[in-house]
Coordinates of C-alpha atoms and ligand atoms in Angstrom, one line a residue:
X1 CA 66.3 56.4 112.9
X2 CA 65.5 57.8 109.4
X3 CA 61.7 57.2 108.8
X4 CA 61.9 56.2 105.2
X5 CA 58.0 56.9 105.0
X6 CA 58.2 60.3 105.0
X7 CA 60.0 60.3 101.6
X8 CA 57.3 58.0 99.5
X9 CA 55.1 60.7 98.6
X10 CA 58.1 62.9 97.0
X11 CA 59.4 59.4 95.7
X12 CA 55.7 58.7 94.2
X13 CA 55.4 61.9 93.0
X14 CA 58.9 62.0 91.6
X15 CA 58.5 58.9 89.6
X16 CA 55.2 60.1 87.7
X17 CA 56.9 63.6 87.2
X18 CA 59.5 61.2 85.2
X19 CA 57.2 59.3 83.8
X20 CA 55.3 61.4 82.4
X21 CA 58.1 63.7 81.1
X22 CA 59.5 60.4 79.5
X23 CA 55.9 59.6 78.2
X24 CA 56.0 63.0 76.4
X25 CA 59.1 63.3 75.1
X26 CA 58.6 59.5 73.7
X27 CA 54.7 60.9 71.9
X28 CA 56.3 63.9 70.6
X29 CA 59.7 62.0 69.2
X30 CA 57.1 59.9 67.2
X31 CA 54.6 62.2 66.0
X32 CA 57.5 64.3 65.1
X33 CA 58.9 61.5 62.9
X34 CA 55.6 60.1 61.7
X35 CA 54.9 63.8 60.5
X36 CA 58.2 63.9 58.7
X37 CA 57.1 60.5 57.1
X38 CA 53.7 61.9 56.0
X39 CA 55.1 65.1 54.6
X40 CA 57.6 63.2 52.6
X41 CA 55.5 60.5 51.5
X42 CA 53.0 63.6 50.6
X43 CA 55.6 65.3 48.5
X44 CA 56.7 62.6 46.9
X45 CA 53.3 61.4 45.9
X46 CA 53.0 63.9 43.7
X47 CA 55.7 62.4 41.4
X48 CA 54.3 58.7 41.8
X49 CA 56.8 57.4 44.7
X50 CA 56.2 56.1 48.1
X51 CA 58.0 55.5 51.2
X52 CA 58.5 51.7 51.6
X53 CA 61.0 49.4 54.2
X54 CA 63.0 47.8 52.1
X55 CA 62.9 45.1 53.0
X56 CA 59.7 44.4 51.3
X57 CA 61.6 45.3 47.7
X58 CA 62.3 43.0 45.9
X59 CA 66.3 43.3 43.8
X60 CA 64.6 43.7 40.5
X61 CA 61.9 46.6 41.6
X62 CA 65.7 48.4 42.9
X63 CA 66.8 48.2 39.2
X64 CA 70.1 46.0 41.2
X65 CA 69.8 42.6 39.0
X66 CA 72.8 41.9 36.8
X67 CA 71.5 41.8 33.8
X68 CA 73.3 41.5 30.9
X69 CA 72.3 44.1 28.1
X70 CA 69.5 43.2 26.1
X71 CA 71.2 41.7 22.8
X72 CA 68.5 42.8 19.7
X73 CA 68.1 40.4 17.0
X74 CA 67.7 42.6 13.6
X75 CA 68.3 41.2 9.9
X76 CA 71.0 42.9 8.5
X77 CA 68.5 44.9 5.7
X78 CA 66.5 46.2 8.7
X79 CA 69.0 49.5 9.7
X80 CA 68.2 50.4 5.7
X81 CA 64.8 49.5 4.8
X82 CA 63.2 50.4 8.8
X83 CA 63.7 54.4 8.3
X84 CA 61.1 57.1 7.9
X85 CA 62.4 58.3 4.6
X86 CA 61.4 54.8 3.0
X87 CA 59.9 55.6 -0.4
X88 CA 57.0 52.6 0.3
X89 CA 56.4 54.0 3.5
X90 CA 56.1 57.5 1.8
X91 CA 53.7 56.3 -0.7
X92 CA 51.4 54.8 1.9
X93 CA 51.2 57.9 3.6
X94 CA 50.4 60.2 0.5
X95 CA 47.5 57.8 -0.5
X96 CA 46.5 57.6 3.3
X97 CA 46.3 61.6 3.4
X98 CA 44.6 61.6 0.4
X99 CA 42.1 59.2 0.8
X100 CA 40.2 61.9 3.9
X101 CA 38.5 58.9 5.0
X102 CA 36.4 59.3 8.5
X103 CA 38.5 56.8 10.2
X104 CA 41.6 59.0 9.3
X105 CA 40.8 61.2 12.3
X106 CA 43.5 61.0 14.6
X107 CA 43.0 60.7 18.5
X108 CA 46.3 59.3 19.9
X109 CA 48.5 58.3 16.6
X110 CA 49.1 61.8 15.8
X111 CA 52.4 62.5 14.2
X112 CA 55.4 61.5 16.9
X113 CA 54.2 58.4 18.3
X114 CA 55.9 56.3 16.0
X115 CA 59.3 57.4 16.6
X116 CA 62.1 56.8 14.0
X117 CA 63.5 54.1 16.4
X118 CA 60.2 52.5 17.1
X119 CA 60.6 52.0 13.4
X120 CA 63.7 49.8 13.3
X121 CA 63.0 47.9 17.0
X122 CA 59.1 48.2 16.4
X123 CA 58.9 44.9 18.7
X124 CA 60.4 46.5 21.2
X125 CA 58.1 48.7 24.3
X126 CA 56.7 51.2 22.3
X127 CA 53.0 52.6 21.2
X128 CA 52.4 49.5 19.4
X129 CA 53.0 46.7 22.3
X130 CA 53.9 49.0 25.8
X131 CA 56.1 45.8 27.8
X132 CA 57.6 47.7 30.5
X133 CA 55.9 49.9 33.7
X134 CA 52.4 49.8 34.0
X135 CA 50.0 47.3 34.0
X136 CA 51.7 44.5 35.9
X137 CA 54.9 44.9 33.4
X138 CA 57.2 43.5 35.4
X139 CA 59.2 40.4 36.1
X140 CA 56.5 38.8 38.1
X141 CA 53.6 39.9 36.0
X142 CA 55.4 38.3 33.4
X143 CA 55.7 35.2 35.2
X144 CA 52.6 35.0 36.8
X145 CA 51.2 35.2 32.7
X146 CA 53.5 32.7 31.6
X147 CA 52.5 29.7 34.3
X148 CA 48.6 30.9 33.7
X149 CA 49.0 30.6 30.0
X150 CA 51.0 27.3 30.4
X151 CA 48.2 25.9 33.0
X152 CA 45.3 26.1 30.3
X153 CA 47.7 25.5 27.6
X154 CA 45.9 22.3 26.3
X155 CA 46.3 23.0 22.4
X156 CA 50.4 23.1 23.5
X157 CA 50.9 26.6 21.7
X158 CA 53.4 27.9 24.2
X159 CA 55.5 24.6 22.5
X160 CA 54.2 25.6 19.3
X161 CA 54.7 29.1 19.1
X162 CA 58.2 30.3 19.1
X163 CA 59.8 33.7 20.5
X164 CA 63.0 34.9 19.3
X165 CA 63.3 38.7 20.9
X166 CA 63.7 40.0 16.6
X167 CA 63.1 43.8 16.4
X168 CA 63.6 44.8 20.3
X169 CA 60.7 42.2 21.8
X170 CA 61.4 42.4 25.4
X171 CA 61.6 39.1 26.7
X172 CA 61.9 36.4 29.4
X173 CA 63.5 33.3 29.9
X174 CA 61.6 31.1 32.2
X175 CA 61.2 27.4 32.4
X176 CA 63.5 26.9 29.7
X177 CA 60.9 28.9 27.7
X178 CA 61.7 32.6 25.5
X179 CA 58.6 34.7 26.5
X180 CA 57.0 38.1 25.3
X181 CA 54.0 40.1 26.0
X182 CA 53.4 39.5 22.2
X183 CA 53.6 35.8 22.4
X184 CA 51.8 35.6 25.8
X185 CA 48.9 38.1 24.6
X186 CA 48.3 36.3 21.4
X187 CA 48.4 32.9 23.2
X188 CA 45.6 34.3 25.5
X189 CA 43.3 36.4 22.9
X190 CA 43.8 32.6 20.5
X191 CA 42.3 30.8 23.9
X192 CA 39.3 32.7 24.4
X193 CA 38.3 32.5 20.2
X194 CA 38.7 28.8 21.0
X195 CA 36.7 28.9 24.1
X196 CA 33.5 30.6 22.2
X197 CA 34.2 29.7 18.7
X198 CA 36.0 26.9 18.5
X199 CA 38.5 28.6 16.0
X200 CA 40.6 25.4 15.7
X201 CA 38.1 23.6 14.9
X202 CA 36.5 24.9 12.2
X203 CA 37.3 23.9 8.0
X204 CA 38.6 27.4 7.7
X205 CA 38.9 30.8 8.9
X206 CA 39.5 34.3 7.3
X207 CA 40.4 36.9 9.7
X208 CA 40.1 40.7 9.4
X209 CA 42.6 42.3 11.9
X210 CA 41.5 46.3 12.3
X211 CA 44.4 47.9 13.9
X212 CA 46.9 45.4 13.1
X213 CA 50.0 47.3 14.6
X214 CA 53.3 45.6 12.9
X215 CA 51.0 42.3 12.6
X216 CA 51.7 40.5 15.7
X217 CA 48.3 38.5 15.8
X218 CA 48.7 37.5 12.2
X219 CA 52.1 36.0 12.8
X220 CA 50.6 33.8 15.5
X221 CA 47.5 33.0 14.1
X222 CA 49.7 31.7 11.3
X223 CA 51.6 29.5 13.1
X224 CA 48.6 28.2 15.7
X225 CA 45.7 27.5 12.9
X226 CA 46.7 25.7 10.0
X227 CA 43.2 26.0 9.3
X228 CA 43.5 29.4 8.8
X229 CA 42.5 30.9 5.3
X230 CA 43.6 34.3 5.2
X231 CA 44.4 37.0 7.5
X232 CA 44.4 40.4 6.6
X233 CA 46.0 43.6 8.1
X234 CA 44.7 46.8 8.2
X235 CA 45.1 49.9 9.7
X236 CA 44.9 53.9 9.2
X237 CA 48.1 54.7 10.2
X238 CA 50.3 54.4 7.1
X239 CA 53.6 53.4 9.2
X240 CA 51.4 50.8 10.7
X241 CA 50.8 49.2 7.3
X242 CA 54.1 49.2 6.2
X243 CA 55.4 47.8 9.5
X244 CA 53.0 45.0 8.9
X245 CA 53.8 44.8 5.5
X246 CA 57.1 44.1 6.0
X247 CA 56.8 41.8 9.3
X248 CA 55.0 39.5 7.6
X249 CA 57.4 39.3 4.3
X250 CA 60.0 38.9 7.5
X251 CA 58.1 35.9 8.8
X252 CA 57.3 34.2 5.6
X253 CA 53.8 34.2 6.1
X254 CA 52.4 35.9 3.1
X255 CA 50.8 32.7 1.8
X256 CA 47.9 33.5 4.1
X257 CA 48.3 36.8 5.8
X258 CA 48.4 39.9 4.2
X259 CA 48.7 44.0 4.8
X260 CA 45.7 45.2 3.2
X261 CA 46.1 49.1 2.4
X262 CA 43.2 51.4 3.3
X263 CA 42.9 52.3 -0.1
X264 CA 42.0 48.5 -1.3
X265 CA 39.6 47.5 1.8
X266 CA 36.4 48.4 0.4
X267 CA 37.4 47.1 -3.2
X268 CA 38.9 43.9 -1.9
X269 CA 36.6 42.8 0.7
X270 CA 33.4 41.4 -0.4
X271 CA 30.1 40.2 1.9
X272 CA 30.9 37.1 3.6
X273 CA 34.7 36.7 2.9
X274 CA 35.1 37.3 6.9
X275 CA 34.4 35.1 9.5
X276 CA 35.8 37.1 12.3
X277 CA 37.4 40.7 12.8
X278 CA 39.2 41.5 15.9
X279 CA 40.4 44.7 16.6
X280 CA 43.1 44.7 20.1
X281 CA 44.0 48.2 21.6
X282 CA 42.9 50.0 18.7
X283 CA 39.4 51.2 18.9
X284 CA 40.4 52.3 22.3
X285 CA 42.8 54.6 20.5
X286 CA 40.4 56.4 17.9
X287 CA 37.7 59.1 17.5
X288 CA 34.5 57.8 17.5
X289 CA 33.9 58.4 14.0
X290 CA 36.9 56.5 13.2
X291 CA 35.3 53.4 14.8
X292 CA 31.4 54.0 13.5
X293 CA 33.5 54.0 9.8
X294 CA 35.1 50.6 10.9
X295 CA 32.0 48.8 12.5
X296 CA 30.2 50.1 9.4
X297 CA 32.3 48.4 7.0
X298 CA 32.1 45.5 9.0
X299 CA 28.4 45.6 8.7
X300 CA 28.4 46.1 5.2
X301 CA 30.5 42.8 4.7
X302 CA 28.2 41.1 6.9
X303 CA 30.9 39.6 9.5
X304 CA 29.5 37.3 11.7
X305 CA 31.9 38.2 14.9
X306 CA 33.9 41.3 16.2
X307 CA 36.5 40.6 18.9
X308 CA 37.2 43.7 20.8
X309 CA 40.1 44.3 23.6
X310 CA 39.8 47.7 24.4
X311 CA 42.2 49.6 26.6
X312 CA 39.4 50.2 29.4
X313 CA 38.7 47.0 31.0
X314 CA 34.7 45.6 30.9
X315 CA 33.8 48.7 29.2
X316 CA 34.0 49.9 25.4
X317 CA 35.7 53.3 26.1
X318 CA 38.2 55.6 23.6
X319 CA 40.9 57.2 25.8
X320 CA 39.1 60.7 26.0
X321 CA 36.2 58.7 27.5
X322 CA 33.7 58.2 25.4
X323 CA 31.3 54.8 25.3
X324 CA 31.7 53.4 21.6
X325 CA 29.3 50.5 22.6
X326 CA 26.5 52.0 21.2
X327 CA 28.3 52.5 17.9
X328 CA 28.5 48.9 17.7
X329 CA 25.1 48.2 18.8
X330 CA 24.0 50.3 15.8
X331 CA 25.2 48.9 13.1
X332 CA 23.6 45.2 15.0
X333 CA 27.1 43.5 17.0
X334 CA 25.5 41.8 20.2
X335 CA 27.8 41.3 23.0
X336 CA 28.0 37.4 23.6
X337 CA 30.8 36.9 25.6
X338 CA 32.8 39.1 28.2
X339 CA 35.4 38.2 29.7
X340 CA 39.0 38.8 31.9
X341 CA 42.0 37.8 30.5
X342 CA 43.0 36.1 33.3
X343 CA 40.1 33.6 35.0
X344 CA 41.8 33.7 38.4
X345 CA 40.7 37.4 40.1
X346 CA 44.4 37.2 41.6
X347 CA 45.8 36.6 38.1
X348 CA 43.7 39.5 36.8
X349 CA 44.8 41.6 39.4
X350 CA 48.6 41.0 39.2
X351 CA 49.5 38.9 36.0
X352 CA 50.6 40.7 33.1
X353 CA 48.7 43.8 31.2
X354 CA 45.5 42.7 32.5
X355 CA 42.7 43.1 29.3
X356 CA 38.9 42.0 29.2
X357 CA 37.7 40.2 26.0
X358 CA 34.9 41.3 24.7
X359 CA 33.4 39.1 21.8
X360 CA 30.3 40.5 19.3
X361 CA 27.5 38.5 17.2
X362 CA 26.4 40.5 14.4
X363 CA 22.2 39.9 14.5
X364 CA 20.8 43.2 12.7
Ligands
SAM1 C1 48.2 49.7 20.5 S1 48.4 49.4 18.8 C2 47.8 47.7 18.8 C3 48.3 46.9 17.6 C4 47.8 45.5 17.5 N1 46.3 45.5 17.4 C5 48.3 44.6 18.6 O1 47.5 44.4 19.5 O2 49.4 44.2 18.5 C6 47.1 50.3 18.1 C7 46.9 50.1 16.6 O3 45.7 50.9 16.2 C8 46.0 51.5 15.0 N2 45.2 52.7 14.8 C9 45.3 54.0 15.3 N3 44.3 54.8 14.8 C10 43.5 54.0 14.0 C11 42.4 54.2 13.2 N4 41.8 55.4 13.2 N5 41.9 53.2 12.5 C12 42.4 52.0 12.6 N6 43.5 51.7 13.3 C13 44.1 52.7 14.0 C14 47.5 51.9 15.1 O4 48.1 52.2 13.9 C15 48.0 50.6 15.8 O5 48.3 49.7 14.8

């Protein structure tokens, strides 16, 4: 008779040698792989990727979606007039140079960063408007913007104000509607003046836009206020001016709005002939001497309100880091209101180019 006993112990002991050897192999297959991982995802860190299943991708974040390319709407003078070697735009720049004005100090819009195709599709993502990458400038950021915007949309300006994609604006087609960052922005930044000033409202307006880029703000201010008076450009960036210049001619708003050279501010603008200035992703992007000759001016002329949208958040910083806040408080602009583009924290967080509007009493 075989006693079957006698065999357990080697069985037992069999079974945990086994065991354990599986255990082992099984630990070290997966640290092995999870090291691999971390390397990779360490490596590639360093260029801004990351390892992700992907199943949690969405098509668009692959770059796979069908799109068809991008038809630009230009006017057929724009290939000639939108060049570098434009004799207006030349002359803008020799008075600029000459006039060695504080605010002429350059921090970011040094020569280059208005390309000679940012001049022809200056709508497009460039320095002056960045649409693409960063920031929540993607499909769904886009998205998320448009339903936020449409959600406190009570004045009906996203009926109002049209989009139509002219000089490269990248855009978006949703709910029937043609959307932009310019369109959605200026829809926003229009909200909060109503929310604290009641901009509709008022008999009349005139606007002083520091910074003014190619004009965007005074092409929608235009067409959401017919209470406004007058809107002017300015800017120390002589391409800027004659961008703006020529976008408003392009828009047939020069009735009311107007690209004020740096030469003419001080002898055109008189005390009291502002109600507001705003000044959107531009202070950000000067020296701080730039921005004490700016809120200076302002001071001088005795404007009641400064709208600031700087490119740091809740905070008044230039992009080298420096507070300008008390530059403002200096020459007497109280903050009155701050506050995030987006009400909803989840909006802020993922909705599109997240800002915080920061709005300033003058009380010397
Ligand atoms: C990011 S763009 C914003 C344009 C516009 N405010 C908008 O939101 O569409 C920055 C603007 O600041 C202007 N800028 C740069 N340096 C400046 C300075 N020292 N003084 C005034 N404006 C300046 C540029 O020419 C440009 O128009």
């Amino acid at each position: 008779m075989i006693t079957y006993y006698k065999f357990i112990p080697q069985f037992l002991s069999h079974i945990r040698k086994v065991t354990f050897v599986r255990f082992r192999e099984k630990r070290s297959k997966v640290s092995y792989r999870s090291k691999i991982k971390e390397l990779l995802r360490n490596v590639l860190a360093r260029y801004g990727f990351d390892i992700v299943p992907s199943a949690f991708v969405y098509d668009w974040q692959l770059g796979n979606l069908d799109q068809e390319p991008r038809e630009v709407f230009l006017p057929e003078t724009a290939i000639q007039d939108l060049v570098p070697d434009n004799p207006v735009l030349l002359d803008l720049q020799k008075r600029y140079q000459e006039l060695n004005y504080p605010c002429c100090e350059a921090l970011l819009w040094t020569e280059g960063r208005v390309k000679a195709e940012d001049i022809l599709y200056f709508r497009g993502h460039n320095a002056y408007v960045f649409q693409e990458g960063r920031s929540n400038r993607n499909m769904f950021g886009y998205l998320l913007a448009y339903y936020y915007t449409k959600s406190i949309d009570h004045l009906g300006l996203l009926d109002q104000l049209d989009e139509d994609g002219a000089f490269g604006a990248i855009t978006y087609e949703f709910d029937g509607t043609l959307i932009s960052r310019d369109l959605l922005d200026s829809v926003l930044e229009i909200y909060f003046l109503e929310d604290q000033l009641g901009i509709t409202k008022l008999d009349e307006i005139s606007v002083l836009d520091i910074g003014a880029g190619y004009g965007r703000l005074a092409h929608r201010f235009f067409e959401a206020l017919p209470n406004l008076k007058t809107y002017s450009c300015t800017d120390a960036i002589a391409v800027s001016s004659f961008l703006a210049d020529y976008y408003l001619e392009f828009r047939g708003i020069k009735e009311k709005a107007n690209m004020l050279p740096l030469d003419r501010i001080k002898k055109d603008l008189k005390k009291g002939s502002v109600d507001l200035a705003v000044n959107i992703h531009s202070f950000s992007e000067c020296t701080l001497s730039a921005i004490e000759w700016w809120v200076e001016l302002l001071a001088d002329l005795e404007v009641p309100y400064l709208m600031i949208v700087p490119n740091s958040g809740d905070q008044l910083l230039t992009n080298d880091g420096w507070d300008f806040l008390p530059l403002v408080e200096k020459y007497g602009y109280r903050l009155t209101a701050l506050e995030p583009k987006y009400h909803d924290p989840v909006m802020q967080k993922y909705a599109l180019n997240p800002d915080h509007f920061h709005l300033y009493k003058y009380k010397p």
